[in-house]
Amino acid sequence: MRHIVKQFPGVRALDGVDLEVRAGEVHCLLGQNGAGKSTLIKILSGAHEPDEGEVLLGGAPVRLAPPTAAMGHGIATIYQELDLVDGLSVTENIFLGHEPATFGFSRRAEADRATAALLKRLGHGEIRPRAEVGSLSPAHKQIVSMARALSHSARLIIMDEPSAALDHDEVGNLFRVIRDLTSQGVAVIYISHRLEEIREIGDRVTVLKDGRTVAVGLAAKDTPTSRIVALMTGRDVEYAFPPRPARGAHEGRPEVLRVENLTLPGRFADVSFTIRAGEIVGLAGLVGSGRSEIIEAIYGARRPGGRVVLDGRTVRPGSTTRAVRMGMGLAPEERKTQALLLDHSVAHNITLASLSRYTRPRWLGRLDRRAESAEAERLSRALDIRPPDPRRPIRTLSGGNQQKAVLGRWLAEDRKLLLLDEPTRGVDVGARTELYALVRRLADDGIGVLLVSSEVPEVLGLADRVLVIREGRIVHEAPAGDLDEHRVLDLVMVSTAENPSLEGARHD
Amino acid sequence: MTEVDQAAPARPRVKAAGPGGWLGRLGEVRHLGLVAALVLLAIVGLVTRPENFATASNLVSILALASTIGVITVGMTFVIIGGGIDLSVGALMALASVWATTLATQSYGPVVIIVCAVLVGTGAGLLNGILIAYGRMVPFIATLAMMVAGRGLAQRMSDQRTQLVQQDNSMIVSLSTTRVLGLPLLVYVFALVVLLGWLLLNRTTFGRRTYAVGGNPEAARLAGIDVRRHTLMLYALSGLCCGIAAVLIMARTTTGSSTHGDLYELDAIAAVIIGGTLLSGGRGTIIGAILGLLIFTVITNLFILNGLNTADQLIAKGAIIVAAVLLQRRTLKTPT
Amino acid sequence: MTEVDQAAPARPRVKAAGPGGWLGRLGEVRHLGLVAALVLLAIVGLVTRPENFATASNLVSILALASTIGVITVGMTFVIIGGGIDLSVGALMALASVWATTLATQSYGPVVIIVCAVLVGTGAGLLNGILIAYGRMVPFIATLAMMVAGRGLAQRMSDQRTQLVQQDNSMIVSLSTTRVLGLPLLVYVFALVVLLGWLLLNRTTFGRRTYAVGGNPEAARLAGIDVRRHTLMLYALSGLCCGIAAVLIMARTTTGSSTHGDLYELDAIAAVIIGGTLLSGGRGTIIGAILGLLIFTVITNLFILNGLNTADQLIAKGAIIVAAVLLQRRTLKTPT
Amino acid sequence: TSNEPAATQQASAPAAAPVAKEGNDAPGEKVVIGFSAPAADHGWIAAISKNAADAAKQYTDVEFRPVEPTNDINQQISAVESLIQAKVNVLVILPNDGQQLNQVSRQAMDAGIPVVNVDRVFPDKLSYRAWIGGDNYGMGVAAGHQIGKTLKDKGVSNPVILEIQGIATLPLTQDRSRGFADALKTYGFTVTAQQDAKFTVESGTQVATNLLQAHKKIDAIWNHDDDQGIGVLAAIKEAGRDEFFMVGGAGSANAMRDIQADSGVLKATVTYPPTMAASAIKIARLIAQGKGMSDLLEQQVPQSITLASETITKDNAAQYLPLGFES
Ligand SMILES: Nc1ncnc2c1ncn2[C@@H]1O[C@H](COP(=O)(O)OP(=O)(O)OP(=O)(O)O)[C@@H](O)[C@H]1O
Ligand SMILES: Nc1ncnc2c1ncn2[C@@H]1O[C@H](COP(=O)(O)OP(=O)(O)OP(=O)(O)O)[C@@H](O)[C@H]1O
Ligand SMILES: [Mg+2]
Ligand SMILES: [Mg+2]
């Protein structure tokens, strides 16, 4: 790709980008949120037409739009936003647009068989080809997306943050598949904000910043992290977790949250724990272990058995409104479907949960719009949301910046407890560091935080205390300092039957 | 048009899997509610009018009554699953029936009449599709305009009169009067349209792509589907169904008239929705829509068998719709 | 109900940003198209009927005609932005007008009549809301049932007769006959409802939440908005508007009748949609809806002034709707 | 059917004869006649609009100004308002509902524009100068007598008599049904079942299909409207039933031909002539020109003219056929 330019209304998303990918390599694309990575790959996949520049394939210039043209050239794509059709089955999603068919009649058995084979290759034979995609978990949807890309037997596969919805184990699986592909000469463009992954799988790295290429062809394995981060952010950022308060610092502080015997049949059982003021508690577990549902249950989005006590008051289940009024806040897992009003401005998205703060007089519900936009302005600057214009529709922001706005929603009002479900999904390194600091600052101000993340280092680095969940039960609890990644992974995966010694570790 | 669903998150976490095939089972369970409603209505019929309701001829009547709008419902199901809506169906049927019964058309004989009705319906449907897919008009407005203009054109062509099917063309009318195995021919036409519609929706790439176009047009586009052309075809298909329905209504009433198909759009949409298709597109079944339609037809039949007056009919109809939907919901919660 | 949009992803890419306030400008630009359409219609009026169209009394006529359905349109705008639909508006207006003009009600005098109409409308709207928010019925079906049952009840209460507003209660009628500054009182009622509706939608948390509930109910719920209660209130609001509209129709026709408001649901929805509100919820403006309504009203007025026959009127109306929407699109593409 | 435009001409031309005479037909002062009627979505109303327009065309001194026919009261009110503003000389109004248009008609009268009220009457006599219309009650009575007498002659006791109405919420429908029931009562009969069919062919088919299922043996049916009757007859034919006879209503040419041919169950129809619209135009012109009816002694047009409902059977069908409207 040479000197690609893509202009969106009001933004020059790509401003002369060069990219060169060789057959059989894993080419990593790095850049901050909003740097233009997704836009670039959408041009490669034919979803956008470039305003300037040309794309050469095997030396010859090609036109890639519409998407069918790109597919015709052997380019398959896994998009950042899951682009699956909920109402269709797994098979139908995978073969959408290139169904095996005779006279228009799809050959379903054949497609199902091919699907089963693809899923097995991805290590997910348990997903049934006829299952409806809408009923799958986000992680499984991601797998289906991948299977779809593989179904094209492409020369170049583009993966836009494929690992964001995956846990450690799944990522290992993914890498196995990628190595498999590259050994057959397929090129892979890989985008991720997790630098460890780049080191593990990548061959060469291209770094984007503000729509421009700032570095080409760096060696993925041995370019120092600090160099990469500096290239991405343009400054020296320390990729580190904020310091933790001393162990036991929370001992005497009041309990913000007490969960007793929380049970939702078929999902999780007998979950009990507490969070004290100023404490960050991490939930570690595999995808599908029930972490999100525990969080949603605490938040009142589900009706579990058991008891939730916030700040000494019992939370009646079944109403998020009550939960919010009592002082909880939730940053949900799927931001597009669960958190964002895509058509609305960043400002409106930020103030959504705290609207009643800007009413004067309160009984009339009249919005003081000046106060509202001032607050939105303040928060979006504090979170460094880019571009820094809170009036933009949030759908034109990059994924990571959208995530910041979701977090910002709960900063507009004083909270007692923040529930964070995968808060850094899709957030770049620089912003992550800021987010970590922010969460820690909030905790230091005296609120409790419950953190779910599929990235074990993140849980270990940020949380004070870690609960390990397996199949809907808490199997271990320990201060974060006492655990390391291997130990957590062991706990998460080994079944109790094989390792009865774990029984003792169970929290009661 | 989202259904508000507070206790559980928006994604339908229907209890998964098992060997039976998840989609298949959902389908069955969903339909089960409708079938239960139908059975209940039948019981009411048997109890209140034992001597009339369960007779063969009454059941044939119900099928005959359902066939015209049934054919239209099949087309509407496609359009709604594909993320659109078609308000013009009643008007297009009227227009096709009028066009096909003008003196000029009738002079060519029954085959030309049928071809004319089908072509007029398909053509007008194509126009809908062009306005929506290429003119980028909102389906509601585009088909509303077509509905208004279609009725106007039908009135103009017929000079606001009812046009009789002439004696020479009584072959058309025989669709309604000739019976094979006790059923009038038009019921077979209806059944055939349903069968073909079902095959098209469930067994062909066209059908499956319809779900994609309605459920997530952006994803469909990225998967290389020509969303515009597909949309165009959906409206043409709906128009085609209106043309076929026009033939059936000519057979049944022996006339073409600009008043035919009054409020069919509402009935057809209601049948599709009560059959479990989302108004926002991407989900739905033909079987459900047809069951929904049969419920409406049986309700009317029961009312008249029992001699209810209009006012009471309307009140009861409203109540039954609510009851049927709540019943369906209950059945969904506790599947067999 | 997605608008197919292939060349660009589904979202309407209105020219962005800059200092003017993105959303605000969107609003203006959008309305510009409608205003342009209105101006064009006015020019047609001036050219074809110079002596009639631009007279004060004709403009008053247009406003008076628009007021009843205009009030309903305001409620409908809220419901549709909130992700729902209300098919029962016409029937609720009829029901409220009948209930308020029964002999029993009329014996208490004009104030009770007005209160009765408003309460009946709001109550029925609440029932809609309960069925949808708590019974989890699809809005289309729930309000369809209400529409059917509402008309039935109205017929039953009035014994299918037209009920005159009695001489003692002529205060009601004076809403239509008394003029202040040349405008009948009911036009002021209409204006007031529009103003209050606009304030509620654009300047209060209720309005903001309506957008959220319609745009992404799951996100709204997780942000702590009581989506169910809010939905309930939206339908109650729509019912309230129907009650007010019932008072206006009683004033204009001096009667309460089960036939009032026939097909108002379609007209109101059409006005809302042509005004730029998405049928899928989450976007839209009151001003747009009212402009849309005025376009329809002016079209009708022009036809009357020019004495077109029904058939031609319908054809022309369909063509004008298409033209207006395409014009609006063009204006959107090249904003001033 | 519209297939025979020639017949339309016939339908209105002879109708003009009874009222208009040479003297009155001579061109006079120029008159603008405003005309408002419900939407012509059905044969009878279409015939009304047509008859009015054709009658106006006969006169060089008449400017005919019809407004959008509509079924929405609110719009018809606006339509009439616009005619008042246009300062027409005289108004001919067939209201959707007499009660609901009363007020606006009164406004016209108050503004000095005489109103000729057609068919559905305004409750307030100050609201119109003259009324011409059919006799709905009388129409029901005629149908009742026709059916009652036939059945009595056949010696049927406890007959099953069905009634298929037009639009149930119209006062005219209720008048017709009342007349029908009253007339039947004189024979000791009652209506077994009653349904409304909205004046459309299709609805006629649907209602009749269901009614035929509800009643396995029928003696007689009165169908209020010959236009919807086409659908009713289609349903009867489809069901293959012929054990009863049927009486129609309004008097369409088509129905008269059927009666004349005596080929099916339709044995009679009771008239409700749409020619009243033509007469109304003539009356309006006379009123505006200050003339009376030349057959009458009075100098002015009478205040009200009620047309008789006549019963058409096989015997007199030929005579009435020219007056029948094409449905
Ligand atoms: N449809 C659009 N309309 C307007 N601006 C857009 C659109 N899509 C992307 N942008 C803008 O283009 C820039 C690049 O976005 P892009 O999604 O490519 O970033 P990214 O590098 O993928 O970020 P992330 O790591 O957060 O996913 C951003 O400033 C974004 O706001
Ligand atoms: N949409 C769905 N339909 C059916 N089952 C689901 C759905 N989403 C999740 N599940 C199942 O619910 C259980 C718990 O899921 P949950 O999302 O709470 O897990 P999690 O630990 O948060 O993992 P994740 O990383 O995917 O969020 C799992 O068995 C999962 O497969
Ligand atoms: Mg991206
Ligand atoms: Mg989760």
mmCIF file with all atom_site columns, N, CA and C and ligand atoms in Angstrom, chain A residues 37-38 80 160-161 398-399, ligand 3:
data_model
loop_
_atom_site.group_PDB
_atom_site.id
_atom_site.type_symbol
_atom_site.label_atom_id
_atom_site.label_alt_id
_atom_site.label_comp_id
_atom_site.label_asym_id
_atom_site.label_entity_id
_atom_site.label_seq_id
_atom_site.pdbx_PDB_ins_code
_atom_site.Cartn_x
_atom_site.Cartn_y
_atom_site.Cartn_z
_atom_site.occupancy
_atom_site.B_iso_or_equiv
_atom_site.pdbx_formal_charge
_atom_site.auth_seq_id
_atom_site.auth_comp_id
_atom_site.auth_asym_id
_atom_site.auth_atom_id
_atom_site.pdbx_PDB_model_num
ATOM   1  N  N  . LYS A 1 37  ? -5.799  2.401  12.342 1.00 0.00 ? 37  LYS A N  1
ATOM   2  C  CA . LYS A 1 37  ? -5.546  1.006  12.000 1.00 0.00 ? 37  LYS A CA 1
ATOM   3  C  C  . LYS A 1 37  ? -6.762  0.372  11.341 1.00 0.00 ? 37  LYS A C  1
ATOM   4  N  N  . SER A 1 38  ? -7.921  0.503  12.014 1.00 0.00 ? 38  SER A N  1
ATOM   5  C  CA . SER A 1 38  ? -9.124  -0.136 11.467 1.00 0.00 ? 38  SER A CA 1
ATOM   6  C  C  . SER A 1 38  ? -9.486  0.463  10.119 1.00 0.00 ? 38  SER A C  1
ATOM   7  N  N  . GLN A 1 80  ? -13.006 -5.475 13.613 1.00 0.00 ? 80  GLN A N  1
ATOM   8  C  CA . GLN A 1 80  ? -12.923 -5.181 15.043 1.00 0.00 ? 80  GLN A CA 1
ATOM   9  C  C  . GLN A 1 80  ? -14.299 -5.276 15.696 1.00 0.00 ? 80  GLN A C  1
ATOM   10 N  N  . ASP A 1 160 ? -8.325  -7.692 13.037 1.00 0.00 ? 160 ASP A N  1
ATOM   11 C  CA . ASP A 1 160 ? -8.380  -6.436 13.789 1.00 0.00 ? 160 ASP A CA 1
ATOM   12 C  C  . ASP A 1 160 ? -8.755  -6.751 15.231 1.00 0.00 ? 160 ASP A C  1
ATOM   13 N  N  . GLU A 1 161 ? -7.816  -6.725 16.096 1.00 0.00 ? 161 GLU A N  1
ATOM   14 C  CA . GLU A 1 161 ? -7.983  -7.025 17.513 1.00 0.00 ? 161 GLU A CA 1
ATOM   15 C  C  . GLU A 1 161 ? -8.774  -8.306 17.752 1.00 0.00 ? 161 GLU A C  1
ATOM   16 N  N  . SER A 1 398 ? -12.816 5.957  17.498 1.00 0.00 ? 398 SER A N  1
ATOM   17 C  CA . SER A 1 398 ? -12.220 4.626  17.460 1.00 0.00 ? 398 SER A CA 1
ATOM   18 C  C  . SER A 1 398 ? -12.648 3.869  18.712 1.00 0.00 ? 398 SER A C  1
ATOM   19 N  N  . GLY A 1 399 ? -12.527 2.549  18.630 1.00 0.00 ? 399 GLY A N  1
ATOM   20 C  CA . GLY A 1 399 ? -13.013 1.697  19.701 1.00 0.00 ? 399 GLY A CA 1
ATOM   21 C  C  . GLY A 1 399 ? -12.488 2.077  21.074 1.00 0.00 ? 399 GLY A C  1
HETATM 22 MG MG . MG  E 2 .   ? -9.711  -0.163 15.481 1.00 0.00 ? 3   MG  E MG 1
#
